Amino acid sequence: MIEALICHICEANPYSHGSSAQLQQPDLKVYTHNLHTTLMSPYSKPPVDWKILPPEIWTLIFRHATLVPDLISTELCNYGMGDPIMSQQRKRHKQSLRTKQSLVRVCKTWYSSAIRFLYEAVLLGRGKSLASLYEGLERSHRQLIDSATGELPLGWWTKRLDVAMRDSTNDSNSDMALVGSIVAMLPNLSILTFDIHGHGYSPAYGGLGILPSSILQSTSPENLNVVYWYSSNVMPTAEDWLEFLSSRPHLRSISDFAWGEYLPVTDAVPNFPSLTSLHLSHSWSVEYFSRLELPHLQHLTCRANYNFMQNLAPFLQNHGANLMSLSTDCHASAWNMLPLISETCPNLISLELVTDDWSSLPDNRSALPPIRTMKLACRHPQHGHLYRRLFDFIVEAITVCPTLKTIQFSDERSIGNLNEYLRVLQGQLKILSDAGVTLENAEGLLIALS
C-alpha cells in the first residue's frame, strides 16, 4: 500500500523526473488530494492535514517502503553466500533502489529525508557508473566541508557496498582505482561484497585480476564487519588478504575464495576475536581455518564439493562445539557427515539443507542432531511427487528428532506452487499440525496453507 501510494504521488509531481537541483518545495494541497484519492473510501474519515505531519513520520514511511530484510544487517546468519538463492535478495535490492530514486525526486523536503536511504546500500553494477558515483560522493564531501553546516556527506550513510560490475570501461585498472576511492569515502561501511563478472576485469581478457590493496585498506577497521567473495575474477594477493584480516579486529563474517596455488602462509595467523560466521567453499580454507582460534564462531556455511567434505572432520572437531547453526549443500557424498555433525556439534540449534531438488534430501534421517529449526531450500521449482518426497522427509525428521519444531523454507522458489498439491499432502500436514510443527517462509512468517 505504501509503495503504491508513493508511486502515485511521484507520478503526479511535475518535478519527479528532474535533478536534485531542480527540486521545489512540495505543493501540499496536491499531495493531500492524491493521498485522499488513494486512501479514502465512502466510510473513511476526512484526510489529515499533512502540513502538520512531522518529518520523522515521513522518514518511517520511507524506511518501510524501501526496506529489504537483512540487506544491511550484520547479525548472525542474516547474510548469505553467493548462492543462487541470494539472487532473490539482489532483485529486491534493485526494486528498492528504484523506489528510493523516485522518492528523492519528488521535492526538496523528501530529498532531504530520503537521500540517506538511497545511499544506505550501494550497488556498483556497471563500470561506466563508477566515475559519476565517485564525483557525487566527493562533491558532497567537499561542499559540506566548505560550508561547515554540520550536515553529513552522502557517503556517511552507506552501510553496504556490493562491487558487482558486469561490464568495464576501456581501462579496468582505472575502474578498480575508482572503487578504492569510493570505498575511502564510506567511513561507516560495514558490509563489503565482491561479485565482479565483467570480462574486462578477468586476466583472460587482459584485466588486472588482482584486487588493488588500496580497496581493502581503505575500509574502516572499526566499522567493517562482513566481507564476502562471490566470484574469482578479481582477488587480493595472499599477503594483502592476511594483512587486511590482521588489521580488522571487528570482522564478524567472512568467506573464502578460489585462491588457486597462491595460498596463505601457515605461519601468518590472524586473530579473529569477533568472528561469528564463516562461509567456506574451498579445500584450502577448511584446512587453514581448522588451525585457527575461533572462540566465538557460531555459524558455518559449506557450499562445497566432495574433496571439501572429506576435509571437514578436523574443522568440526576443533570448532563444532561452538556452532549453533550450520548450512550445507545436499551432495550425495555429504550425508555421511550427519553422524559427524551430531557427534561434534552438540549445541547446534539450526541446520539448513540446500539442494537442487527434493529427491536429493538425505536418506539417513536417523543421524539428524537434536535441532530446533530445520531450514530447507531448493534452487528449482518443484512438482507434486517431489513435494510428497519433501514432506515424507519432514515427517520422518520430526519422528527421529522430537526437538524439531520449526521448518523454514529459505528459498521462495522451494514452495512457489505448493498450494496446488495440498490434497495429496493432507496426511503429512496433519501429522505436522498434531506435533506442533510450524512452517515458515524465508522471513520467518507462518505459511498459511489453504
CSV table of C-alpha atoms in Angstrom, one decimal:
chain,number,residue,atom,x,y,z
A,1,MET,CA,0.0,0.0,0.0
A,2,ILE,CA,2.7,2.5,1.0
A,3,GLU,CA,4.8,1.8,-2.2
A,4,ALA,CA,1.7,2.2,-4.3
A,5,LEU,CA,0.9,5.5,-2.5
A,6,ILE,CA,4.4,6.8,-3.0
A,7,CYS,CA,4.4,5.9,-6.7
A,8,HIS,CA,1.0,7.6,-7.1
A,9,ILE,CA,2.4,10.8,-5.6
A,10,CYS,CA,5.7,10.6,-7.6
A,11,GLU,CA,3.8,10.3,-10.9
A,12,ALA,CA,1.6,13.3,-10.1
A,13,ASN,CA,4.5,15.5,-9.2
A,14,PRO,CA,5.9,17.6,-12.1
A,15,TYR,CA,9.4,17.6,-10.7
A,16,SER,CA,9.6,13.8,-10.1
A,17,HIS,CA,12.0,13.3,-13.0
A,18,GLY,CA,14.2,16.3,-12.6
A,19,SER,CA,17.6,16.5,-11.0
A,20,SER,CA,18.1,17.4,-7.3
A,21,ALA,CA,19.0,21.0,-8.4
A,22,GLN,CA,15.5,21.4,-9.9
A,23,LEU,CA,13.6,20.2,-6.8
A,24,GLN,CA,10.9,22.5,-5.5
A,25,GLN,CA,9.0,22.7,-2.2
A,26,PRO,CA,6.0,20.3,-2.3
A,27,ASP,CA,2.5,21.5,-3.1
A,28,LEU,CA,0.8,20.1,0.0
A,29,LYS,CA,-2.6,20.7,-1.4
A,30,VAL,CA,-1.8,18.5,-4.4
A,31,TYR,CA,-0.3,15.8,-2.2
A,32,THR,CA,-3.3,15.9,0.2
A,33,HIS,CA,-5.6,15.4,-2.7
A,34,ASN,CA,-3.6,12.5,-4.1
A,35,LEU,CA,-3.4,10.8,-0.7
A,36,HIS,CA,-7.1,11.4,-0.2
A,37,THR,CA,-7.9,9.8,-3.5
A,38,THR,CA,-5.7,6.8,-2.9
A,39,LEU,CA,-6.8,6.0,0.7
A,40,MET,CA,-10.3,7.3,1.1
A,41,SER,CA,-13.4,5.2,1.0
A,42,PRO,CA,-17.0,6.2,1.5
A,43,TYR,CA,-16.7,5.2,5.1
A,44,SER,CA,-13.3,6.8,5.8
A,45,LYS,CA,-12.6,9.8,8.0
A,46,PRO,CA,-11.5,13.1,6.3
A,47,PRO,CA,-7.8,13.3,5.4
A,48,VAL,CA,-5.4,14.6,7.9
A,49,ASP,CA,-3.7,18.0,7.5
A,50,TRP,CA,-0.3,16.8,6.0
A,51,LYS,CA,1.2,20.2,6.8
A,52,ILE,CA,1.4,19.3,10.5
A,53,LEU,CA,2.8,15.8,9.9
A,54,PRO,CA,6.4,15.8,11.4
A,55,PRO,CA,9.3,14.9,9.2
A,56,GLU,CA,10.1,11.9,11.4
A,57,ILE,CA,6.8,10.3,10.3
A,58,TRP,CA,7.8,10.6,6.6
A,59,THR,CA,11.2,9.0,7.5
A,60,LEU,CA,9.5,6.0,9.0
A,61,ILE,CA,7.2,5.7,5.9
A,62,PHE,CA,10.3,5.8,3.6
A,63,ARG,CA,12.0,3.2,5.6
A,64,HIS,CA,9.1,0.9,5.5
A,65,ALA,CA,8.5,1.4,1.7
A,66,THR,CA,12.2,0.7,0.8
A,67,LEU,CA,13.2,-1.9,3.3
A,68,VAL,CA,14.9,-5.1,2.1
A,69,PRO,CA,15.1,-7.6,5.0
A,70,ASP,CA,18.6,-8.3,6.2
A,71,LEU,CA,20.2,-6.3,3.4
A,72,ILE,CA,22.3,-4.2,5.8
A,73,SER,CA,22.1,-6.4,8.9
A,74,THR,CA,25.3,-7.8,10.3
A,75,GLU,CA,23.5,-10.0,12.9
A,76,LEU,CA,24.4,-13.7,13.0
A,77,CYS,CA,23.1,-15.7,10.0
A,78,ASN,CA,21.3,-12.8,8.4
A,79,TYR,CA,23.6,-12.7,5.4
A,80,GLY,CA,24.3,-15.4,2.9
A,81,MET,CA,26.9,-16.5,0.4
A,82,GLY,CA,26.8,-16.1,-3.4
A,83,ASP,CA,24.3,-18.9,-3.8
A,84,PRO,CA,21.6,-18.7,-6.5
A,85,ILE,CA,19.1,-18.3,-3.6
A,86,MET,CA,20.5,-14.9,-2.8
A,87,SER,CA,19.5,-13.6,-6.3
A,88,GLN,CA,16.1,-13.0,-4.8
A,89,GLN,CA,17.6,-10.5,-2.4
A,90,ARG,CA,19.5,-8.9,-5.2
A,91,LYS,CA,16.2,-8.5,-7.1
A,92,ARG,CA,14.5,-6.9,-4.1
A,93,HIS,CA,17.5,-4.6,-3.7
A,94,LYS,CA,17.2,-3.3,-7.2
A,95,GLN,CA,13.4,-2.8,-6.8
A,96,SER,CA,14.1,-0.9,-3.6
A,97,LEU,CA,16.7,1.3,-5.3
A,98,ARG,CA,14.1,2.3,-7.9
A,99,THR,CA,11.7,3.3,-5.2
A,100,LYS,CA,14.4,5.4,-3.4
A,101,GLN,CA,15.3,7.1,-6.7
A,102,SER,CA,11.6,8.1,-7.1
A,103,LEU,CA,11.4,9.4,-3.5
A,104,VAL,CA,14.4,11.8,-3.8
A,105,ARG,CA,13.0,13.3,-7.0
A,106,VAL,CA,9.6,14.4,-5.6
A,107,CYS,CA,10.7,17.6,-3.8
A,108,LYS,CA,13.4,19.2,-1.6
A,109,THR,CA,11.7,18.1,1.6
A,110,TRP,CA,11.5,14.4,0.5
A,111,TYR,CA,15.0,14.6,-0.9
A,112,SER,CA,16.4,15.7,2.5
A,113,SER,CA,14.5,12.8,4.3
A,114,ALA,CA,15.1,10.0,1.7
A,115,ILE,CA,18.6,10.6,0.4
A,116,ARG,CA,20.1,8.6,3.3
A,117,PHE,CA,18.1,5.6,2.2
A,118,LEU,CA,19.3,5.9,-1.4
A,119,TYR,CA,23.0,5.7,-0.3
A,120,GLU,CA,22.5,3.2,2.5
A,121,ALA,CA,23.2,0.2,0.3
A,122,VAL,CA,25.2,1.0,-2.9
A,123,LEU,CA,25.3,-1.5,-5.8
A,124,LEU,CA,28.1,-1.0,-8.3
A,125,GLY,CA,26.6,-2.7,-11.3
A,126,ARG,CA,28.5,-1.1,-14.3
A,127,GLY,CA,32.0,0.1,-14.8
A,128,LYS,CA,30.9,3.3,-16.5
A,129,SER,CA,28.9,4.4,-13.4
A,130,LEU,CA,31.9,4.4,-11.1
A,131,ALA,CA,33.2,7.9,-12.1
A,132,SER,CA,29.8,9.6,-11.6
A,133,LEU,CA,29.3,8.0,-8.2
A,134,TYR,CA,32.7,9.0,-7.0
A,135,GLU,CA,32.2,12.6,-8.3
A,136,GLY,CA,28.9,12.8,-6.4
A,137,LEU,CA,30.4,11.5,-3.2
A,138,GLU,CA,33.4,13.7,-3.4
A,139,ARG,CA,31.4,16.8,-4.3
A,140,SER,CA,29.1,16.2,-1.3
A,141,HIS,CA,32.1,15.8,1.0
A,142,ARG,CA,33.8,18.9,-0.3
A,143,GLN,CA,30.7,21.1,-0.2
A,144,LEU,CA,29.9,20.2,3.4
A,145,ILE,CA,33.5,20.9,4.5
A,146,ASP,CA,33.5,24.3,2.8
A,147,SER,CA,30.0,25.3,4.1
A,148,ALA,CA,30.6,23.9,7.7
A,149,THR,CA,26.8,23.5,8.1
A,150,GLY,CA,27.2,20.4,10.2
A,151,GLU,CA,25.3,18.2,7.7
A,152,LEU,CA,26.6,14.8,6.8
A,153,PRO,CA,28.1,13.8,3.4
A,154,LEU,CA,26.3,11.2,1.3
A,155,GLY,CA,29.0,8.6,1.9
A,156,TRP,CA,28.3,8.8,5.7
A,157,TRP,CA,25.1,6.9,5.2
A,158,THR,CA,26.5,3.9,3.3
A,159,LYS,CA,26.4,0.7,5.3
A,160,ARG,CA,26.8,-1.8,2.5
A,161,LEU,CA,28.7,-1.8,-0.8
A,162,ASP,CA,28.3,-4.5,-3.5
A,163,VAL,CA,31.1,-4.4,-6.0
A,164,ALA,CA,29.4,-6.3,-8.8
A,165,MET,CA,30.4,-4.8,-12.2
A,166,ARG,CA,29.1,-6.8,-15.1
A,167,ASP,CA,31.0,-4.7,-17.6
A,168,SER,CA,34.0,-2.5,-17.7
A,169,THR,CA,35.2,0.7,-19.3
A,170,ASN,CA,38.2,0.7,-21.7
A,171,ASP,CA,40.5,0.9,-18.7
A,172,SER,CA,39.7,-1.7,-16.0
A,173,ASN,CA,42.7,-0.6,-13.9
A,174,SER,CA,41.2,2.9,-13.6
A,175,ASP,CA,37.9,1.3,-12.7
A,176,MET,CA,39.4,-0.5,-9.8
A,177,ALA,CA,41.2,2.6,-8.7
A,178,LEU,CA,37.9,4.4,-8.6
A,179,VAL,CA,36.4,1.6,-6.5
A,180,GLY,CA,39.2,2.2,-4.0
A,181,SER,CA,38.4,5.9,-4.0
A,182,ILE,CA,34.7,5.2,-3.5
A,183,VAL,CA,35.4,2.9,-0.5
A,184,ALA,CA,37.6,5.6,1.1
A,185,MET,CA,34.5,7.9,1.0
A,186,LEU,CA,32.4,5.5,3.1
A,187,PRO,CA,33.5,5.8,6.7
A,188,ASN,CA,30.7,3.7,8.2
A,189,LEU,CA,30.8,0.8,5.7
A,190,SER,CA,30.1,-2.4,7.5
A,191,ILE,CA,29.3,-4.9,4.6
A,192,LEU,CA,31.6,-5.3,1.6
A,193,THR,CA,30.9,-7.9,-1.1
A,194,PHE,CA,32.7,-8.7,-4.4
A,195,ASP,CA,30.8,-10.3,-7.4
A,196,ILE,CA,32.7,-8.9,-10.4
A,197,HIS,CA,31.7,-10.7,-13.6
A,198,GLY,CA,32.7,-8.3,-16.3
A,199,HIS,CA,35.1,-9.9,-18.8
A,200,GLY,CA,37.2,-6.8,-18.9
A,201,TYR,CA,38.4,-7.4,-15.3
A,202,SER,CA,39.4,-11.0,-15.9
A,203,PRO,CA,43.1,-11.8,-16.6
A,204,ALA,CA,41.9,-14.0,-19.5
A,205,TYR,CA,40.7,-10.8,-21.2
A,206,GLY,CA,43.6,-8.6,-20.3
A,207,GLY,CA,42.1,-7.4,-16.9
A,208,LEU,CA,44.1,-6.8,-13.8
A,209,GLY,CA,42.9,-9.9,-12.0
A,210,ILE,CA,44.4,-8.8,-8.7
A,211,LEU,CA,42.4,-6.5,-6.3
A,212,PRO,CA,44.4,-3.3,-5.6
A,213,SER,CA,45.5,-3.3,-1.9
A,214,SER,CA,44.0,0.2,-1.5
A,215,ILE,CA,40.4,-1.1,-1.7
A,216,LEU,CA,40.6,-3.3,1.4
A,217,GLN,CA,42.9,-1.0,3.2
A,218,SER,CA,40.5,1.9,2.7
A,219,THR,CA,37.8,0.3,4.8
A,220,SER,CA,37.3,1.3,8.4
A,221,PRO,CA,39.0,-1.0,10.9
A,222,GLU,CA,36.4,-0.1,13.5
A,223,ASN,CA,33.2,-0.5,11.4
A,224,LEU,CA,33.8,-3.2,8.8
A,225,ASN,CA,32.0,-6.4,9.9
A,226,VAL,CA,31.4,-8.5,6.8
A,227,VAL,CA,33.5,-9.3,3.6
A,228,TYR,CA,32.2,-11.8,1.0
A,229,TRP,CA,33.5,-13.0,-2.3
A,230,TYR,CA,31.1,-14.4,-4.9
A,231,SER,CA,33.4,-14.7,-7.9
A,232,SER,CA,37.1,-15.2,-8.6
A,233,ASN,CA,37.7,-12.7,-11.4
A,234,VAL,CA,39.4,-10.2,-9.1
A,235,MET,CA,41.1,-11.3,-5.9
A,236,PRO,CA,43.6,-9.9,-3.4
A,237,THR,CA,47.1,-11.4,-3.1
A,238,ALA,CA,47.6,-13.7,-0.1
A,239,GLU,CA,49.8,-11.1,1.5
A,240,ASP,CA,47.2,-8.3,1.2
A,241,TRP,CA,44.4,-10.6,2.4
A,242,LEU,CA,46.3,-11.7,5.6
A,243,GLU,CA,47.4,-8.1,6.3
A,244,PHE,CA,43.8,-7.0,5.9
A,245,LEU,CA,42.5,-9.7,8.2
A,246,SER,CA,45.1,-9.0,10.8
A,247,SER,CA,44.2,-5.3,10.9
A,248,ARG,CA,40.4,-5.7,11.1
A,249,PRO,CA,39.6,-7.0,14.6
A,250,HIS,CA,35.9,-6.4,14.3
A,251,LEU,CA,35.2,-8.7,11.4
A,252,ARG,CA,32.1,-10.8,12.2
A,253,SER,CA,31.7,-12.8,9.0
A,254,ILE,CA,34.0,-13.6,6.1
A,255,SER,CA,34.0,-16.0,3.1
A,256,ASP,CA,36.8,-17.7,1.3
A,257,PHE,CA,37.6,-17.7,-2.5
A,258,ALA,CA,39.4,-19.7,-5.1
A,259,TRP,CA,43.0,-18.8,-4.5
A,260,GLY,CA,44.5,-21.4,-6.8
A,261,GLU,CA,48.1,-22.1,-6.0
A,262,TYR,CA,48.6,-18.8,-4.1
A,263,LEU,CA,47.6,-20.0,-0.6
A,264,PRO,CA,48.1,-18.1,2.7
A,265,VAL,CA,51.3,-18.9,4.5
A,266,THR,CA,50.7,-21.1,7.6
A,267,ASP,CA,52.9,-19.0,9.9
A,268,ALA,CA,50.8,-15.9,9.3
A,269,VAL,CA,47.9,-16.5,11.6
A,270,PRO,CA,45.5,-13.6,12.1
A,271,ASN,CA,43.4,-13.1,15.3
A,272,PHE,CA,39.6,-13.3,15.0
A,273,PRO,CA,38.2,-12.2,18.3
A,274,SER,CA,34.8,-11.2,16.9
A,275,LEU,CA,34.3,-13.7,14.1
A,276,THR,CA,30.9,-15.4,14.5
A,277,SER,CA,30.1,-16.5,10.9
A,278,LEU,CA,32.3,-18.3,8.4
A,279,HIS,CA,31.4,-19.3,4.8
A,280,LEU,CA,33.7,-21.8,3.2
A,281,SER,CA,33.7,-23.3,-0.3
A,282,HIS,CA,37.3,-24.5,-0.9
A,283,SER,CA,39.5,-27.2,0.5
A,284,TRP,CA,42.4,-24.9,1.3
A,285,SER,CA,40.2,-22.8,3.5
A,286,VAL,CA,38.7,-25.5,5.6
A,287,GLU,CA,42.2,-26.8,6.3
A,288,TYR,CA,43.5,-23.3,7.1
A,289,PHE,CA,40.7,-22.3,9.4
A,290,SER,CA,40.9,-25.6,11.2
A,291,ARG,CA,44.2,-24.5,12.7
A,292,LEU,CA,43.0,-21.0,13.8
A,293,GLU,CA,41.5,-20.0,17.1
A,294,LEU,CA,37.9,-19.0,16.5
A,295,PRO,CA,36.5,-18.6,20.1
A,296,HIS,CA,33.2,-17.0,19.1
A,297,LEU,CA,32.3,-18.9,15.9
A,298,GLN,CA,28.6,-19.8,15.9
A,299,HIS,CA,27.6,-20.3,12.2
A,300,LEU,CA,29.2,-22.2,9.4
A,301,THR,CA,28.1,-22.3,5.7
A,302,CYS,CA,29.5,-25.0,3.5
A,303,ARG,CA,29.0,-24.7,-0.3
A,304,ALA,CA,31.4,-27.3,-1.4
A,305,ASN,CA,32.4,-30.3,-3.4
A,306,TYR,CA,33.4,-33.9,-2.4
A,307,ASN,CA,37.0,-33.0,-1.6
A,308,PHE,CA,35.9,-30.2,0.7
A,309,MET,CA,33.7,-32.5,2.7
A,310,GLN,CA,36.4,-35.1,3.1
A,311,ASN,CA,38.5,-32.4,4.9
A,312,LEU,CA,35.7,-31.1,7.1
A,313,ALA,CA,36.2,-33.5,10.0
A,314,PRO,CA,39.2,-31.7,11.6
A,315,PHE,CA,37.4,-28.4,11.4
A,316,LEU,CA,34.3,-29.7,13.1
A,317,GLN,CA,36.3,-31.5,15.7
A,318,ASN,CA,38.1,-28.2,16.6
A,319,HIS,CA,35.2,-25.8,16.3
A,320,GLY,CA,31.9,-27.8,16.2
A,321,ALA,CA,31.2,-27.4,19.9
A,322,ASN,CA,30.7,-23.7,19.4
A,323,LEU,CA,28.4,-23.9,16.4
A,324,MET,CA,24.8,-23.0,16.8
A,325,SER,CA,23.8,-23.2,13.1
A,326,LEU,CA,25.1,-24.9,10.0
A,327,SER,CA,24.2,-24.7,6.4
A,328,THR,CA,25.3,-27.1,3.7
A,329,ASP,CA,24.6,-28.5,0.2
A,330,CYS,CA,22.9,-31.8,-0.2
A,331,HIS,CA,25.6,-33.6,-2.2
A,332,ALA,CA,25.2,-37.4,-2.2
A,333,SER,CA,28.6,-37.8,-0.5
A,334,ALA,CA,28.0,-35.2,2.1
A,335,TRP,CA,25.4,-37.1,4.0
A,336,ASN,CA,28.0,-39.3,5.6
A,337,MET,CA,28.6,-36.1,7.5
A,338,LEU,CA,25.4,-36.3,9.6
A,339,PRO,CA,26.8,-38.6,12.2
A,340,LEU,CA,29.9,-36.4,12.4
A,341,ILE,CA,27.7,-33.3,12.8
A,342,SER,CA,25.7,-35.0,15.6
A,343,GLU,CA,28.9,-36.0,17.3
A,344,THR,CA,30.9,-32.8,17.0
A,345,CYS,CA,28.1,-30.1,17.2
A,346,PRO,CA,26.2,-30.8,20.5
A,347,ASN,CA,24.9,-27.2,20.7
A,348,LEU,CA,23.5,-27.0,17.2
A,349,ILE,CA,20.1,-25.3,17.1
A,350,SER,CA,19.6,-24.8,13.3
A,351,LEU,CA,20.5,-26.9,10.3
A,352,GLU,CA,20.0,-25.8,6.7
A,353,LEU,CA,20.0,-28.2,3.8
A,354,VAL,CA,20.2,-26.8,0.3
A,355,THR,CA,19.5,-29.0,-2.7
A,356,ASP,CA,18.7,-28.9,-6.4
A,357,ASP,CA,15.5,-30.8,-6.0
A,358,TRP,CA,13.7,-32.5,-3.1
A,359,SER,CA,14.7,-36.0,-4.3
A,360,SER,CA,18.3,-35.2,-3.1
A,361,LEU,CA,17.4,-34.9,0.5
A,362,PRO,CA,19.4,-37.3,2.7
A,363,ASP,CA,18.1,-40.8,3.5
A,364,ASN,CA,19.9,-41.3,6.8
A,365,ARG,CA,17.5,-39.1,8.8
A,366,SER,CA,18.2,-41.1,12.0
A,367,ALA,CA,21.6,-39.3,12.2
A,368,LEU,CA,20.0,-35.8,12.5
A,369,PRO,CA,21.3,-33.9,15.5
A,370,PRO,CA,18.7,-32.7,18.1
A,371,ILE,CA,18.0,-29.3,16.4
A,372,ARG,CA,15.0,-27.0,16.9
A,373,THR,CA,14.9,-25.5,13.4
A,374,MET,CA,15.5,-27.0,10.0
A,375,LYS,CA,15.8,-24.8,7.0
A,376,LEU,CA,15.2,-26.2,3.6
A,377,ALA,CA,16.0,-24.7,0.2
A,378,CYS,CA,15.6,-25.9,-3.3
A,379,ARG,CA,17.1,-24.0,-6.2
A,380,HIS,CA,14.5,-25.0,-8.8
A,381,PRO,CA,10.6,-25.0,-8.8
A,382,GLN,CA,9.2,-28.4,-7.7
A,383,HIS,CA,6.2,-30.6,-8.6
A,384,GLY,CA,3.7,-32.9,-6.9
A,385,HIS,CA,5.7,-36.1,-6.4
A,386,LEU,CA,8.7,-34.2,-5.2
A,387,TYR,CA,6.6,-32.3,-2.7
A,388,ARG,CA,5.5,-35.7,-1.4
A,389,ARG,CA,9.1,-36.7,-1.0
A,390,LEU,CA,9.8,-33.4,0.8
A,391,PHE,CA,7.0,-33.9,3.4
A,392,ASP,CA,7.8,-37.6,3.9
A,393,PHE,CA,11.3,-36.4,4.8
A,394,ILE,CA,10.0,-33.8,7.2
A,395,VAL,CA,7.6,-36.2,8.9
A,396,GLU,CA,10.4,-38.7,9.4
A,397,ALA,CA,12.7,-36.0,10.6
A,398,ILE,CA,10.3,-34.9,13.4
A,399,THR,CA,9.8,-38.5,14.4
A,400,VAL,CA,13.6,-39.1,15.0
A,401,CYS,CA,14.2,-35.6,16.2
A,402,PRO,CA,11.4,-34.6,18.6
A,403,THR,CA,13.1,-31.3,19.5
A,404,LEU,CA,12.4,-30.1,15.9
A,405,LYS,CA,9.5,-27.7,15.9
A,406,THR,CA,10.1,-25.2,13.1
A,407,ILE,CA,10.6,-25.9,9.3
A,408,GLN,CA,11.7,-22.8,7.4
A,409,PHE,CA,11.8,-22.7,3.6
A,410,SER,CA,14.7,-20.3,2.9
A,411,ASP,CA,14.0,-20.0,-0.8
A,412,GLU,CA,10.7,-18.7,-2.1
A,413,ARG,CA,11.0,-20.9,-5.2
A,414,SER,CA,11.1,-24.0,-3.0
A,415,ILE,CA,7.3,-23.9,-2.3
A,416,GLY,CA,6.1,-21.5,-5.0
A,417,ASN,CA,3.3,-23.8,-6.2
A,418,LEU,CA,2.8,-25.8,-3.0
A,419,ASN,CA,-0.9,-24.9,-2.7
A,420,GLU,CA,-1.6,-26.8,-5.9
A,421,TYR,CA,-0.7,-30.1,-4.3
A,422,LEU,CA,-2.3,-29.8,-0.8
A,423,ARG,CA,-4.8,-32.5,-1.5
A,424,VAL,CA,-2.1,-35.2,-1.8
A,425,LEU,CA,-0.3,-33.9,1.2
A,426,GLN,CA,-3.1,-33.8,3.7
A,427,GLY,CA,-1.9,-36.8,5.7
A,428,GLN,CA,1.6,-35.4,6.2
A,429,LEU,CA,0.3,-31.9,7.0
A,430,LYS,CA,-2.0,-33.3,9.7
A,431,ILE,CA,1.0,-35.1,11.3
A,432,LEU,CA,2.9,-31.9,11.4
A,433,SER,CA,0.0,-30.0,12.9
A,434,ASP,CA,-0.6,-32.6,15.6
A,435,ALA,CA,3.1,-32.4,16.5
A,436,GLY,CA,3.0,-28.6,16.9
A,437,VAL,CA,5.5,-28.1,14.0
A,438,THR,CA,5.2,-24.7,12.2
A,439,LEU,CA,6.1,-24.0,8.6
A,440,GLU,CA,7.7,-20.6,7.9
A,441,ASN,CA,8.9,-18.7,4.9
A,442,ALA,CA,12.3,-17.1,4.4
A,443,GLU,CA,11.3,-14.1,6.5
A,444,GLY,CA,10.1,-16.2,9.4
A,445,LEU,CA,6.4,-15.6,8.8
A,446,LEU,CA,4.0,-18.5,9.2
A,447,ILE,CA,2.9,-20.1,5.9
A,448,ALA,CA,-0.8,-20.4,5.5
A,449,LEU,CA,-1.8,-23.5,3.5
A,450,SER,CA,-5.3,-23.3,2.1
